[in-house]
PDB file of C-alpha atoms and ligand atoms in Angstrom:
ATOM      1  CA  MET A  10      32.340  31.061  23.984  1.00 98.00           C
ATOM      2  CA  LYS A  11      35.041  31.870  21.455  1.00 98.00           C
ATOM      3  CA  ILE A  12      34.629  34.463  18.723  1.00 98.00           C
ATOM      4  CA  VAL A  13      36.677  33.523  15.689  1.00 98.00           C
ATOM      5  CA  ASN A  14      37.231  35.540  12.503  1.00 98.00           C
ATOM      6  CA  SER A  15      39.471  33.322  10.369  1.00 98.00           C
ATOM      7  CA  ILE A  16      38.828  29.933   8.765  1.00 98.00           C
ATOM      8  CA  LYS A  17      42.308  28.782   9.781  1.00 98.00           C
ATOM      9  CA  GLU A  18      41.734  29.535  13.448  1.00 98.00           C
ATOM     10  CA  LEU A  19      38.266  27.974  13.368  1.00 98.00           C
ATOM     11  CA  LYS A  20      39.611  24.810  11.735  1.00 98.00           C
ATOM     12  CA  ALA A  21      42.350  24.540  14.393  1.00 98.00           C
ATOM     13  CA  TYR A  22      39.811  24.722  17.234  1.00 98.00           C
ATOM     14  CA  LEU A  23      37.426  22.277  15.579  1.00 98.00           C
ATOM     15  CA  ALA A  24      40.200  19.819  14.667  1.00 98.00           C
ATOM     16  CA  GLU A  25      40.953  19.556  18.371  1.00 98.00           C
ATOM     17  CA  GLU A  26      37.253  19.023  19.182  1.00 98.00           C
ATOM     18  CA  LYS A  27      36.979  16.332  16.497  1.00 98.00           C
ATOM     19  CA  ARG A  28      40.145  14.612  17.768  1.00 98.00           C
ATOM     20  CA  ASN A  29      38.226  14.272  21.033  1.00 98.00           C
ATOM     21  CA  ASN A  30      35.348  12.658  19.108  1.00 98.00           C
ATOM     22  CA  LYS A  31      33.044  15.630  19.669  1.00 98.00           C
ATOM     23  CA  GLN A  32      29.990  15.861  17.430  1.00 98.00           C
ATOM     24  CA  VAL A  33      29.816  19.288  15.814  1.00 98.00           C
ATOM     25  CA  GLY A  34      26.553  21.107  15.087  1.00 99.00           C
ATOM     26  CA  PHE A  35      26.383  24.247  12.980  1.00 99.00           C
ATOM     27  CA  VAL A  36      23.871  27.096  12.570  1.00 99.00           C
ATOM     28  CA  PRO A  37      24.580  29.514   9.699  1.00 98.00           C
ATOM     29  CA  THR A  38      23.027  32.986  10.147  1.00 98.00           C
ATOM     30  CA  MET A  39      23.342  36.523   8.914  1.00 98.00           C
ATOM     31  CA  GLY A  40      23.116  37.903  12.453  1.00 97.00           C
ATOM     32  CA  ALA A  41      20.587  40.415  13.819  1.00 96.00           C
ATOM     33  CA  LEU A  42      19.546  37.440  15.900  1.00 97.00           C
ATOM     34  CA  HIS A  43      16.074  36.938  17.315  1.00 97.00           C
ATOM     35  CA  ASP A  44      14.320  34.078  19.098  1.00 98.00           C
ATOM     36  CA  GLY A  45      13.804  32.256  15.760  1.00 98.00           C
ATOM     37  CA  HIS A  46      17.566  31.967  15.296  1.00 98.00           C
ATOM     38  CA  LEU A  47      18.019  31.103  18.960  1.00 98.00           C
ATOM     39  CA  SER A  48      15.559  28.197  18.657  1.00 98.00           C
ATOM     40  CA  LEU A  49      17.898  26.703  16.028  1.00 98.00           C
ATOM     41  CA  VAL A  50      20.898  27.292  18.275  1.00 98.00           C
ATOM     42  CA  LYS A  51      19.153  25.653  21.242  1.00 98.00           C
ATOM     43  CA  CYS A  52      18.310  22.605  19.117  1.00 98.00           C
ATOM     44  CA  CYS A  53      21.942  22.486  17.966  1.00 99.00           C
ATOM     45  CA  VAL A  54      23.277  22.751  21.541  1.00 99.00           C
ATOM     46  CA  GLU A  55      20.945  19.995  22.759  1.00 98.00           C
ATOM     47  CA  ASN A  56      21.868  17.535  20.032  1.00 98.00           C
ATOM     48  CA  ASN A  57      25.627  18.059  19.622  1.00 98.00           C
ATOM     49  CA  ASP A  58      28.746  18.272  21.796  1.00 98.00           C
ATOM     50  CA  VAL A  59      29.929  21.458  20.129  1.00 98.00           C
ATOM     51  CA  CYS A  60      27.792  24.262  18.669  1.00 99.00           C
ATOM     52  CA  VAL A  61      29.162  26.629  16.022  1.00 99.00           C
ATOM     53  CA  VAL A  62      27.132  29.654  14.869  1.00 99.00           C
ATOM     54  CA  SER A  63      28.278  31.734  11.914  1.00 99.00           C
ATOM     55  CA  ILE A  64      27.339  35.382  11.527  1.00 98.00           C
ATOM     56  CA  PHE A  65      28.010  36.645   8.041  1.00 98.00           C
ATOM     57  CA  VAL A  66      25.958  38.962   5.854  1.00 98.00           C
ATOM     58  CA  ASN A  67      26.683  37.265   2.558  1.00 98.00           C
ATOM     59  CA  PRO A  68      26.868  39.807  -0.281  1.00 98.00           C
ATOM     60  CA  THR A  69      26.476  37.233  -3.088  1.00 98.00           C
ATOM     61  CA  GLN A  70      22.945  36.267  -2.070  1.00 97.00           C
ATOM     62  CA  PHE A  71      21.567  39.823  -2.145  1.00 95.00           C
ATOM     63  CA  ASN A  72      20.090  40.751  -5.490  1.00 88.00           C
ATOM     64  CA  ASP A  73      19.115  44.156  -4.084  1.00 89.00           C
ATOM     65  CA  LYS A  74      22.056  46.428  -3.189  1.00 92.00           C
ATOM     66  CA  HIS A  75      19.917  48.605  -0.932  1.00 90.00           C
ATOM     67  CA  ASP A  76      18.792  45.513   1.028  1.00 89.00           C
ATOM     68  CA  LEU A  77      22.450  44.494   1.534  1.00 94.00           C
ATOM     69  CA  GLU A  78      23.504  47.977   2.642  1.00 94.00           C
ATOM     70  CA  THR A  79      20.636  48.384   5.097  1.00 89.00           C
ATOM     71  CA  TYR A  80      20.710  44.819   6.466  1.00 91.00           C
ATOM     72  CA  PRO A  81      20.965  45.118  10.296  1.00 91.00           C
ATOM     73  CA  ARG A  82      24.429  44.343  11.716  1.00 95.00           C
ATOM     74  CA  THR A  83      24.511  43.824  15.489  1.00 95.00           C
ATOM     75  CA  LEU A  84      27.463  41.510  16.193  1.00 97.00           C
ATOM     76  CA  GLU A  85      28.034  42.496  19.819  1.00 97.00           C
ATOM     77  CA  LYS A  86      24.398  42.074  20.774  1.00 98.00           C
ATOM     78  CA  ASP A  87      24.266  38.777  18.817  1.00 98.00           C
ATOM     79  CA  CYS A  88      27.194  37.398  20.814  1.00 98.00           C
ATOM     80  CA  SER A  89      25.546  38.428  24.074  1.00 98.00           C
ATOM     81  CA  LEU A  90      22.461  36.396  23.032  1.00 98.00           C
ATOM     82  CA  LEU A  91      24.469  33.355  21.914  1.00 98.00           C
ATOM     83  CA  GLU A  92      26.610  32.832  25.004  1.00 98.00           C
ATOM     84  CA  PRO A  93      23.769  32.115  27.478  1.00 98.00           C
ATOM     85  CA  VAL A  94      22.141  29.518  25.204  1.00 98.00           C
ATOM     86  CA  GLY A  95      25.340  27.480  25.070  1.00 98.00           C
ATOM     87  CA  CYS A  96      26.964  28.362  21.756  1.00 98.00           C
ATOM     88  CA  ASP A  97      30.656  27.383  21.829  1.00 98.00           C
ATOM     89  CA  TYR A  98      32.053  29.167  18.767  1.00 99.00           C
ATOM     90  CA  VAL A  99      30.859  32.246  16.899  1.00 98.00           C
ATOM     91  CA  PHE A 100      32.413  32.388  13.451  1.00 99.00           C
ATOM     92  CA  ALA A 101      32.226  35.992  12.210  1.00 98.00           C
ATOM     93  CA  PRO A 102      34.464  36.303   9.144  1.00 98.00           C
ATOM     94  CA  SER A 103      35.009  39.353   6.929  1.00 98.00           C
ATOM     95  CA  VAL A 104      33.909  39.405   3.285  1.00 98.00           C
ATOM     96  CA  GLU A 105      37.604  39.109   2.283  1.00 98.00           C
ATOM     97  CA  GLU A 106      37.992  36.011   4.444  1.00 98.00           C
ATOM     98  CA  MET A 107      35.075  34.223   2.770  1.00 98.00           C
ATOM     99  CA  TYR A 108      35.739  35.582  -0.726  1.00 98.00           C
ATOM    100  CA  PRO A 109      39.511  36.017  -1.209  1.00 98.00           C
ATOM    101  CA  GLU A 110      38.647  35.579  -4.903  1.00 98.00           C
ATOM    102  CA  PRO A 111      35.265  36.203  -6.527  1.00 98.00           C
ATOM    103  CA  ASP A 112      33.200  33.022  -6.377  1.00 98.00           C
ATOM    104  CA  THR A 113      32.390  32.226  -9.989  1.00 98.00           C
ATOM    105  CA  ARG A 114      30.595  28.945  -9.320  1.00 98.00           C
ATOM    106  CA  VAL A 115      27.202  28.646 -10.959  1.00 98.00           C
ATOM    107  CA  PHE A 116      24.879  26.027  -9.498  1.00 98.00           C
ATOM    108  CA  ASP A 117      21.788  24.452 -10.968  1.00 97.00           C
ATOM    109  CA  PHE A 118      19.505  22.550  -8.650  1.00 98.00           C
ATOM    110  CA  GLY A 119      16.640  22.308 -11.124  1.00 98.00           C
ATOM    111  CA  LEU A 120      13.110  23.109 -10.010  1.00 97.00           C
ATOM    112  CA  VAL A 121      13.873  23.668  -6.302  1.00 98.00           C
ATOM    113  CA  SER A 122      16.046  26.687  -7.092  1.00 98.00           C
ATOM    114  CA  ALA A 123      14.062  27.908 -10.127  1.00 98.00           C
ATOM    115  CA  VAL A 124      10.554  28.427  -8.707  1.00 98.00           C
ATOM    116  CA  MET A 125       9.115  30.983  -6.256  1.00 98.00           C
ATOM    117  CA  GLU A 126      12.034  32.877  -4.621  1.00 98.00           C
ATOM    118  CA  GLY A 127      14.364  31.562  -7.327  1.00 97.00           C
ATOM    119  CA  ALA A 128      12.269  33.185 -10.049  1.00 97.00           C
ATOM    120  CA  ARG A 129      11.892  36.521  -8.203  1.00 96.00           C
ATOM    121  CA  ARG A 130      15.383  36.910  -6.747  1.00 95.00           C
ATOM    122  CA  PRO A 131      17.803  36.048  -9.553  1.00 95.00           C
ATOM    123  CA  GLY A 132      21.118  34.777  -8.196  1.00 96.00           C
ATOM    124  CA  HIS A 133      19.849  34.545  -4.619  1.00 97.00           C
ATOM    125  CA  PHE A 134      20.043  30.778  -4.232  1.00 98.00           C
ATOM    126  CA  ASN A 135      23.293  30.641  -6.167  1.00 98.00           C
ATOM    127  CA  GLY A 136      24.738  33.010  -3.559  1.00 98.00           C
ATOM    128  CA  VAL A 137      23.255  30.920  -0.747  1.00 98.00           C
ATOM    129  CA  ALA A 138      24.843  27.758  -2.197  1.00 98.00           C
ATOM    130  CA  GLN A 139      28.184  29.557  -2.581  1.00 98.00           C
ATOM    131  CA  ILE A 140      28.343  30.729   1.029  1.00 98.00           C
ATOM    132  CA  VAL A 141      26.795  27.686   2.702  1.00 99.00           C
ATOM    133  CA  SER A 142      29.132  25.329   0.820  1.00 98.00           C
ATOM    134  CA  LYS A 143      32.124  27.469   1.867  1.00 98.00           C
ATOM    135  CA  LEU A 144      30.891  27.475   5.474  1.00 99.00           C
ATOM    136  CA  PHE A 145      30.394  23.694   5.364  1.00 99.00           C
ATOM    137  CA  TYR A 146      33.970  23.273   4.094  1.00 98.00           C
ATOM    138  CA  ALA A 147      35.208  25.502   6.924  1.00 98.00           C
ATOM    139  CA  VAL A 148      33.214  23.894   9.760  1.00 98.00           C
ATOM    140  CA  GLU A 149      32.741  20.328   8.454  1.00 98.00           C
ATOM    141  CA  PRO A 150      29.761  19.882  10.775  1.00 98.00           C
ATOM    142  CA  ASP A 151      27.993  16.600  11.533  1.00 98.00           C
ATOM    143  CA  ASN A 152      24.623  18.378  11.691  1.00 99.00           C
ATOM    144  CA  ALA A 153      23.493  21.732  10.296  1.00 99.00           C
ATOM    145  CA  TYR A 154      20.309  23.533  11.352  1.00 99.00           C
ATOM    146  CA  PHE A 155      18.021  25.590   9.111  1.00 98.00           C
ATOM    147  CA  GLY A 156      14.664  27.249   9.758  1.00 98.00           C
ATOM    148  CA  GLU A 157      11.518  26.256   7.882  1.00 98.00           C
ATOM    149  CA  LYS A 158      10.771  29.980   7.688  1.00 98.00           C
ATOM    150  CA  ASP A 159      12.991  29.818   4.576  1.00 98.00           C
ATOM    151  CA  PHE A 160      11.284  26.682   3.351  1.00 98.00           C
ATOM    152  CA  GLN A 161      12.686  26.751  -0.173  1.00 98.00           C
ATOM    153  CA  GLN A 162      16.193  27.386   1.120  1.00 98.00           C
ATOM    154  CA  ILE A 163      16.149  24.030   2.927  1.00 98.00           C
ATOM    155  CA  ALA A 164      15.257  22.227  -0.307  1.00 98.00           C
ATOM    156  CA  VAL A 165      18.107  24.055  -2.066  1.00 98.00           C
ATOM    157  CA  ILE A 166      20.603  23.180   0.696  1.00 98.00           C
ATOM    158  CA  ARG A 167      19.539  19.520   0.600  1.00 98.00           C
ATOM    159  CA  ALA A 168      20.024  19.474  -3.183  1.00 98.00           C
ATOM    160  CA  MET A 169      23.404  21.174  -2.798  1.00 98.00           C
ATOM    161  CA  VAL A 170      24.867  18.739  -0.253  1.00 98.00           C
ATOM    162  CA  GLU A 171      23.711  15.876  -2.436  1.00 98.00           C
ATOM    163  CA  GLN A 172      25.199  17.390  -5.599  1.00 98.00           C
ATOM    164  CA  LEU A 173      28.520  18.247  -3.900  1.00 98.00           C
ATOM    165  CA  ASN A 174      28.687  15.069  -1.765  1.00 98.00           C
ATOM    166  CA  ILE A 175      29.052  17.082   1.435  1.00 98.00           C
ATOM    167  CA  PRO A 176      28.647  14.661   4.364  1.00 98.00           C
ATOM    168  CA  VAL A 177      26.371  16.659   6.655  1.00 98.00           C
ATOM    169  CA  ASN A 178      22.958  15.934   8.114  1.00 98.00           C
ATOM    170  CA  ILE A 179      20.512  18.778   7.372  1.00 98.00           C
ATOM    171  CA  VAL A 180      18.020  19.412  10.172  1.00 98.00           C
ATOM    172  CA  ALA A 181      14.874  21.504   9.520  1.00 98.00           C
ATOM    173  CA  CYS A 182      13.461  23.441  12.493  1.00 98.00           C
ATOM    174  CA  PRO A 183       9.915  24.880  12.806  1.00 98.00           C
ATOM    175  CA  ILE A 184       9.086  28.577  12.284  1.00 98.00           C
ATOM    176  CA  LEU A 185       9.099  30.691  15.425  1.00 98.00           C
ATOM    177  CA  ARG A 186       6.362  33.324  15.487  1.00 98.00           C
ATOM    178  CA  GLU A 187       5.552  36.439  17.465  1.00 98.00           C
ATOM    179  CA  GLU A 188       2.518  36.143  19.730  1.00 98.00           C
ATOM    180  CA  ASP A 189       0.318  37.649  17.022  1.00 98.00           C
ATOM    181  CA  GLY A 190       1.521  35.042  14.502  1.00 98.00           C
ATOM    182  CA  LEU A 191       4.013  37.114  12.501  1.00 98.00           C
ATOM    183  CA  ALA A 192       6.986  34.915  11.544  1.00 98.00           C
ATOM    184  CA  MET A 193      10.083  36.259  13.291  1.00 98.00           C
ATOM    185  CA  SER A 194      12.502  37.866  10.868  1.00 96.00           C
ATOM    186  CA  SER A 195      15.495  40.188  11.061  1.00 90.00           C
ATOM    187  CA  ARG A 196      13.651  42.379   8.546  1.00 89.00           C
ATOM    188  CA  ASN A 197      10.651  42.929  10.881  1.00 94.00           C
ATOM    189  CA  VAL A 198      12.523  45.810  12.545  1.00 92.00           C
ATOM    190  CA  ARG A 199      12.149  47.723   9.276  1.00 92.00           C
ATOM    191  CA  LEU A 200       8.354  47.760   9.555  1.00 97.00           C
ATOM    192  CA  THR A 201       6.765  51.044  10.644  1.00 97.00           C
ATOM    193  CA  PRO A 202       4.458  50.723  13.672  1.00 97.00           C
ATOM    194  CA  GLU A 203       1.454  50.759  11.324  1.00 96.00           C
ATOM    195  CA  GLN A 204       2.952  48.068   9.057  1.00 98.00           C
ATOM    196  CA  ARG A 205       3.959  46.000  12.080  1.00 98.00           C
ATOM    197  CA  GLN A 206       0.355  46.077  13.232  1.00 97.00           C
ATOM    198  CA  LYS A 207      -0.876  44.926   9.794  1.00 97.00           C
ATOM    199  CA  ALA A 208       1.773  42.246   9.121  1.00 98.00           C
ATOM    200  CA  PRO A 209       0.149  39.445  11.197  1.00 98.00           C
ATOM    201  CA  LEU A 210      -2.593  39.370   8.540  1.00 98.00           C
ATOM    202  CA  ILE A 211      -0.273  37.122   6.498  1.00 98.00           C
ATOM    203  CA  ALA A 212      -0.040  34.307   9.049  1.00 98.00           C
ATOM    204  CA  ARG A 213      -3.640  34.771  10.129  1.00 98.00           C
ATOM    205  CA  THR A 214      -4.885  34.345   6.558  1.00 98.00           C
ATOM    206  CA  LEU A 215      -2.700  31.311   5.904  1.00 98.00           C
ATOM    207  CA  LYS A 216      -3.923  29.696   9.109  1.00 98.00           C
ATOM    208  CA  GLU A 217      -7.558  30.424   8.279  1.00 98.00           C
ATOM    209  CA  SER A 218      -7.088  28.961   4.800  1.00 98.00           C
ATOM    210  CA  THR A 219      -5.870  25.664   6.274  1.00 97.00           C
ATOM    211  CA  THR A 220      -9.255  25.218   7.958  1.00 96.00           C
ATOM    212  CA  PHE A 221     -11.161  24.966   4.686  1.00 91.00           C
ATOM    213  CA  ALA A 222      -8.718  22.863   2.729  1.00 87.00           C
ATOM    214  CA  PRO A 223      -9.351  20.250   1.375  1.00 87.00           C
ATOM    215  CA  GLU A 224     -13.089  21.020   1.037  1.00 94.00           C
ATOM    216  CA  LYS A 225     -12.235  23.921  -1.251  1.00 97.00           C
ATOM    217  CA  SER A 226     -10.102  23.406  -4.343  1.00 97.00           C
ATOM    218  CA  VAL A 227      -6.408  24.365  -4.362  1.00 98.00           C
ATOM    219  CA  GLN A 228      -7.183  27.314  -6.669  1.00 98.00           C
ATOM    220  CA  GLU A 229      -9.998  28.551  -4.397  1.00 98.00           C
ATOM    221  CA  VAL A 230      -7.673  28.464  -1.401  1.00 98.00           C
ATOM    222  CA  ILE A 231      -4.986  30.356  -3.357  1.00 98.00           C
ATOM    223  CA  ASP A 232      -7.514  32.998  -4.434  1.00 98.00           C
ATOM    224  CA  PHE A 233      -8.787  33.372  -0.862  1.00 98.00           C
ATOM    225  CA  VAL A 234      -5.272  33.961   0.502  1.00 98.00           C
ATOM    226  CA  ILE A 235      -4.248  36.436  -2.200  1.00 98.00           C
ATOM    227  CA  ASN A 236      -7.536  38.393  -2.144  1.00 98.00           C
ATOM    228  CA  THR A 237      -7.735  38.575   1.655  1.00 98.00           C
ATOM    229  CA  ILE A 238      -4.207  39.915   2.014  1.00 98.00           C
ATOM    230  CA  ASN A 239      -4.397  42.263  -0.981  1.00 98.00           C
ATOM    231  CA  ALA A 240      -7.615  43.755   0.436  1.00 98.00           C
ATOM    232  CA  ASP A 241      -5.378  45.625   2.875  1.00 98.00           C
ATOM    233  CA  PRO A 242      -3.915  48.634   1.016  1.00 97.00           C
ATOM    234  CA  VAL A 243      -0.563  48.325   2.855  1.00 97.00           C
ATOM    235  CA  MET A 244      -0.034  44.759   1.584  1.00 98.00           C
ATOM    236  CA  ARG A 245       0.795  43.361  -1.829  1.00 98.00           C
ATOM    237  CA  VAL A 246       1.155  39.622  -2.412  1.00 98.00           C
ATOM    238  CA  GLU A 247       4.076  38.899  -4.735  1.00 98.00           C
ATOM    239  CA  TYR A 248       3.185  35.227  -5.055  1.00 98.00           C
ATOM    240  CA  TYR A 249       1.308  32.512  -3.275  1.00 98.00           C
ATOM    241  CA  GLU A 250       1.858  28.926  -4.343  1.00 98.00           C
ATOM    242  CA  ILE A 251       0.846  25.612  -2.864  1.00 98.00           C
ATOM    243  CA  VAL A 252       3.574  23.096  -3.604  1.00 98.00           C
ATOM    244  CA  ASP A 253       4.750  19.615  -2.775  1.00 98.00           C
ATOM    245  CA  GLY A 254       7.063  20.114   0.209  1.00 97.00           C
ATOM    246  CA  TYR A 255       9.755  17.833  -1.225  1.00 95.00           C
ATOM    247  CA  THR A 256       9.916  18.736  -4.918  1.00 97.00           C
ATOM    248  CA  LEU A 257       8.408  22.283  -4.655  1.00 98.00           C
ATOM    249  CA  LYS A 258       6.282  21.463  -7.690  1.00 98.00           C
ATOM    250  CA  SER A 259       2.974  23.388  -7.720  1.00 98.00           C
ATOM    251  CA  ILE A 260      -0.040  21.207  -7.022  1.00 98.00           C
ATOM    252  CA  GLN A 261      -3.396  21.488  -8.778  1.00 96.00           C
ATOM    253  CA  ASN A 262      -5.267  19.019  -6.559  1.00 97.00           C
ATOM    254  CA  TRP A 263      -4.820  18.109  -2.906  1.00 97.00           C
ATOM    255  CA  SER A 264      -4.309  14.494  -3.986  1.00 96.00           C
ATOM    256  CA  ASP A 265      -1.153  15.530  -5.923  1.00 97.00           C
ATOM    257  CA  THR A 266       0.921  15.365  -2.724  1.00 97.00           C
ATOM    258  CA  THR A 267       1.040  14.057   0.836  1.00 97.00           C
ATOM    259  CA  TYR A 268       2.977  17.147   1.931  1.00 97.00           C
ATOM    260  CA  PRO A 269       1.244  20.333   0.720  1.00 97.00           C
ATOM    261  CA  ILE A 270       2.911  23.605   1.742  1.00 98.00           C
ATOM    262  CA  GLY A 271       1.677  27.094   0.951  1.00 98.00           C
ATOM    263  CA  CYS A 272       4.546  29.510   0.349  1.00 98.00           C
ATOM    264  CA  ILE A 273       3.972  33.249   0.282  1.00 98.00           C
ATOM    265  CA  THR A 274       5.859  36.475  -0.230  1.00 98.00           C
ATOM    266  CA  VAL A 275       4.177  39.756   0.609  1.00 98.00           C
ATOM    267  CA  TYR A 276       5.332  43.346   0.394  1.00 98.00           C
ATOM    268  CA  CYS A 277       4.218  45.143   3.523  1.00 98.00           C
ATOM    269  CA  GLY A 278       4.991  48.663   2.389  1.00 96.00           C
ATOM    270  CA  GLU A 279       8.600  48.355   1.184  1.00 92.00           C
ATOM    271  CA  VAL A 280       9.414  45.389   3.404  1.00 93.00           C
ATOM    272  CA  ARG A 281       9.439  41.967   1.773  1.00 94.00           C
ATOM    273  CA  LEU A 282       8.084  39.316   4.143  1.00 97.00           C
ATOM    274  CA  ILE A 283       8.010  35.564   3.558  1.00 98.00           C
ATOM    275  CA  ASP A 284       6.036  32.890   5.328  1.00 98.00           C
ATOM    276  CA  ASN A 285       4.673  29.402   4.726  1.00 98.00           C
ATOM    277  CA  MET A 286       2.238  26.958   6.229  1.00 98.00           C
ATOM    278  CA  LYS A 287       1.520  23.259   5.961  1.00 97.00           C
ATOM    279  CA  TYR A 288      -1.997  22.167   4.879  1.00 97.00           C
TER     280      TYR A 288
HETATM  281  P1  LIG B  17      19.067  34.414   8.381  1.00 87.21           P
HETATM  282  O1  LIG B  17      19.942  35.047   9.408  1.00 87.21           O
HETATM  283  O2  LIG B  17      17.842  35.196   8.074  1.00 87.21           O
HETATM  284  O3  LIG B  17      19.831  33.964   7.171  1.00 87.21           O
HETATM  285  O4  LIG B  17      18.513  33.093   9.069  1.00 87.21           O
HETATM  286  C1  LIG B  17      19.382  32.127   9.593  1.00 87.21           C
HETATM  287  C2  LIG B  17      18.619  30.872   9.866  1.00 87.21           C
HETATM  288  O5  LIG B  17      17.604  31.135  10.831  1.00 87.21           O
HETATM  289  C3  LIG B  17      17.914  30.329   8.619  1.00 87.21           C
HETATM  290  O6  LIG B  17      18.028  28.912   8.614  1.00 87.21           O
HETATM  291  C4  LIG B  17      16.504  30.774   8.830  1.00 87.21           C
HETATM  292  O7  LIG B  17      15.565  29.938   8.181  1.00 87.21           O
HETATM  293  C5  LIG B  17      16.370  30.672  10.326  1.00 87.21           C
HETATM  294  N1  LIG B  17      15.259  31.499  10.791  1.00 87.21           N
HETATM  295  C6  LIG B  17      15.043  32.812  10.528  1.00 87.21           C
HETATM  296  N2  LIG B  17      13.882  33.218  11.065  1.00 87.21           N
HETATM  297  C7  LIG B  17      13.336  32.128  11.680  1.00 87.21           C
HETATM  298  C8  LIG B  17      12.126  31.893  12.397  1.00 87.21           C
HETATM  299  N3  LIG B  17      11.244  32.851  12.594  1.00 87.21           N
HETATM  300  N4  LIG B  17      11.904  30.648  12.879  1.00 87.21           N
HETATM  301  C9  LIG B  17      12.797  29.658  12.654  1.00 87.21           C
HETATM  302  N5  LIG B  17      13.961  29.814  11.990  1.00 87.21           N
HETATM  303  C10 LIG B  17      14.216  31.026  11.502  1.00 87.21           C
END
């Protein structure tokens, strides 16, 4: 496994691979890797000749300075997890390498970037589009792998590659969960032991709510989820929406879509956790 810090060096290695007709798969991450990330990497390794994983904490997608400063950075440990699962190249650039000039591009992907996370984290998806497009230009992958944990992000990335005509196949991978149901996240390490014990309530409630849809109305299911989670004093639901999984448009009736997804963000103490579940 090679660890590469510059775009030029990465492009030289990958040009050689592509000359040999190797199919290149790519997994963008911000590091602090856990089994959720590794499931994407394994899928990438299985379905491509060459697997590239980027590790870059992208400053332009953080709307909270404190979150950026405290984001876990564990490059050495990350590399030791990536090698045994078959990653070929780790791309770990500096901020200066990715942003030699400030990126002034402003994207508009319509509804998919405006709702839910887009409304609560101004500039977040613009920053995601900036970095992922730059990474796609650097790697030029055939396939790129994203986790459904960040459900809205996948819709934004799909809209971006369409808008920018980037020839890459976007592959969505299922959410990996801890045994108690909590969606794996690099931010879980910030939970206190008490919060960590409470956090599975989110997934548990979502799962329970899927058992009584569609007998109950969409609004009743939403109220159940919000009220159940908010009943715990450690938790505060920021939003819960049930949307069409393709357009991310809120649904009022189950018949509004064939692909209903419930998307939630909850503050568990100070820690912002996201999750989603298909109905
Ligand atoms: P991040 O490092 O948080 O930017 O995540 C990098 C990629 O890993 C994104 O595509 C995430 O959606 C994905 N990912 C993060 N957590 C999980 C999880 N628990 N299950 C599946 N994919 C995940």
